[in-house]
Structure formats: C-alpha cells, structure tokens
CSV table of C-alpha atoms in Angstrom, one decimal:
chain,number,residue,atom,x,y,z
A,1,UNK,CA,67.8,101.8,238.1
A,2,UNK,CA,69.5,104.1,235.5
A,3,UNK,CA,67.4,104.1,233.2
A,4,UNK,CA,64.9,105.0,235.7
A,5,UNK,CA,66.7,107.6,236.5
A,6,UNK,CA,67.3,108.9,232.9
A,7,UNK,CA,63.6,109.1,232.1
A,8,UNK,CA,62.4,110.8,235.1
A,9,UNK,CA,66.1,113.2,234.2
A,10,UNK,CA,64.3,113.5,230.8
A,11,UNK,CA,61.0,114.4,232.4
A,12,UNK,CA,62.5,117.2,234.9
A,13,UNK,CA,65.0,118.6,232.4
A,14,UNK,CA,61.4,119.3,229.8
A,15,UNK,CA,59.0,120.8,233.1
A,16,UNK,CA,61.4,122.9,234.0
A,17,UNK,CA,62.2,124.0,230.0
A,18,UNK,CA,58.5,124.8,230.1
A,19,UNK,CA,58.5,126.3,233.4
A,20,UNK,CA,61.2,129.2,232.0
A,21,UNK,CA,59.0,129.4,229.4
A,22,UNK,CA,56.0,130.1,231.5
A,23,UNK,CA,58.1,132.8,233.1
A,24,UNK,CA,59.0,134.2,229.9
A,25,UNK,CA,55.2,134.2,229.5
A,26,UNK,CA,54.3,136.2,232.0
A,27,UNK,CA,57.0,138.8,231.4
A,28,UNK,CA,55.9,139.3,227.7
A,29,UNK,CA,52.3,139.8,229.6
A,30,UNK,CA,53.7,142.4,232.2
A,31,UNK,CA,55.3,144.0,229.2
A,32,UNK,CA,52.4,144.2,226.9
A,33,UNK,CA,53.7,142.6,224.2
A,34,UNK,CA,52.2,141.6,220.9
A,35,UNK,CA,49.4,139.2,221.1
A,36,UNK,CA,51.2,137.0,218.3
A,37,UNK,CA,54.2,136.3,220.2
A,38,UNK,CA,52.6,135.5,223.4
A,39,UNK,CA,50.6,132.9,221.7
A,40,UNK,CA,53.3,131.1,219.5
A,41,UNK,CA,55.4,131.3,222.9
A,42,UNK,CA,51.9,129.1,224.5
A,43,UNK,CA,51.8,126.8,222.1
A,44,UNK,CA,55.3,126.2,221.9
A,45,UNK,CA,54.8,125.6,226.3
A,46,UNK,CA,52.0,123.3,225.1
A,47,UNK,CA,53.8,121.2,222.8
A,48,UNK,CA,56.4,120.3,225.3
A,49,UNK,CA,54.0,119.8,228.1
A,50,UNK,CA,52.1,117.3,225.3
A,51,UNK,CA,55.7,115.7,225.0
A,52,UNK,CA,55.9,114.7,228.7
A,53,UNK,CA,52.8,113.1,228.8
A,54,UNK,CA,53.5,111.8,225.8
A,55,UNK,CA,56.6,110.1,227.6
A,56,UNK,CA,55.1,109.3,230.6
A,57,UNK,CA,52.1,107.3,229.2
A,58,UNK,CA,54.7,105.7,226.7
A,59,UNK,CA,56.9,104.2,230.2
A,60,UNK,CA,53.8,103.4,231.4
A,61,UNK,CA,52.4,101.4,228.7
A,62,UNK,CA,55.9,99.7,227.9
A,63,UNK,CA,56.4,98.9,232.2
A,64,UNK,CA,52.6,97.6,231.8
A,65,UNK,CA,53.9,95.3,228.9
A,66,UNK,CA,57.4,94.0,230.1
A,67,UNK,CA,56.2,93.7,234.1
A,68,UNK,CA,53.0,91.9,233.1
A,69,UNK,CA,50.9,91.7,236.8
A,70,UNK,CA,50.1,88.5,238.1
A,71,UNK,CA,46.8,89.2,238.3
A,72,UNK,CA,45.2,89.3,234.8
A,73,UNK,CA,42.5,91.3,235.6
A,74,UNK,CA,44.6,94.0,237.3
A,75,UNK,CA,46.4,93.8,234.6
A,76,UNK,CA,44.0,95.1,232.1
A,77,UNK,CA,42.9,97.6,234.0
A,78,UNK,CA,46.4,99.6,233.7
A,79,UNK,CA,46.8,99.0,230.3
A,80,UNK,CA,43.3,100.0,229.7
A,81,UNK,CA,44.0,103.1,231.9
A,82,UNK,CA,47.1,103.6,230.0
A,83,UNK,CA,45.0,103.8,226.7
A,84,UNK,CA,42.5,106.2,228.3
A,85,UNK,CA,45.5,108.6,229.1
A,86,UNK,CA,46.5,108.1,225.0
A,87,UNK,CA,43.1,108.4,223.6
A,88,UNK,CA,41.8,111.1,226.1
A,89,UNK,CA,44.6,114.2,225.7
A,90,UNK,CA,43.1,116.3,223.7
C-alpha cells in the first residue's frame, strides 16, 4: 500500500542519512581529526539508527494490534517479541 511504501521511504531515506554519516566518519578518522568531533558525529549516527528501530518496532507493534492473528497464541508471541525488541535496545 502507500503507506507501506512511505514508511519503508521513511526507513531508507534515515539508513542512508546515517550511512553518509558513517562515511563522513571514517574521513574525519583518515584525517585525524579531533577526538571530540568524531564522537558527537557517533552519537549523532547512533541516535538516528535508535530512531529506525524505534519506527520499525512502532509498525510492528501497531500491524500486531490492527491485524490481530487468528491464532491467539501466535498472536502473543509477536507482540511479546515486539516488547522484547522495545525493552531490550539498550
């Protein structure tokens, strides 16, 4: 659907934002520049990687919510793997 296709825009558009700044990374490396500025540049990359899986656990829990399974038991076993994703991060 659309808004499929949106999200898993939304997703690409932020991996490859990250990606650049992975590059970026690595130049700062090559170049030897200050310890300070490669780790704010990190964090910043880890913040927006955090942010995807953020979103993706978000569609996931949502789908798990609005396209209940038939089978209650399976059911429960993707929202409770859903909730491991959330809790488990960190």
């Amino acid at each position: 659907t659309n808004e499929e296709i949106t999200v898993n825009s939304n997703y690409i558009t932020r991996l490859k934002r990250s990606e650049g700044q992975l590059r970026g990374i690595q130049k700062m490396i090559e170049e030897d520049r200050e310890c300070s500025d490669i780790l704010t540049q990190l964090l910043a990359v880890r913040s927006s990687v955090d942010r995807v899986i953020e979103m993706v656990i978000t569609e996931n829990l949502t789908d798990c919510l609005e396209n209940p399974s038939d089978d209650p038991k399976k059911q429960r076993e993707r929202i409770e793997k859903a909730i491991h994703f959330l809790v488990n991060r960190k």
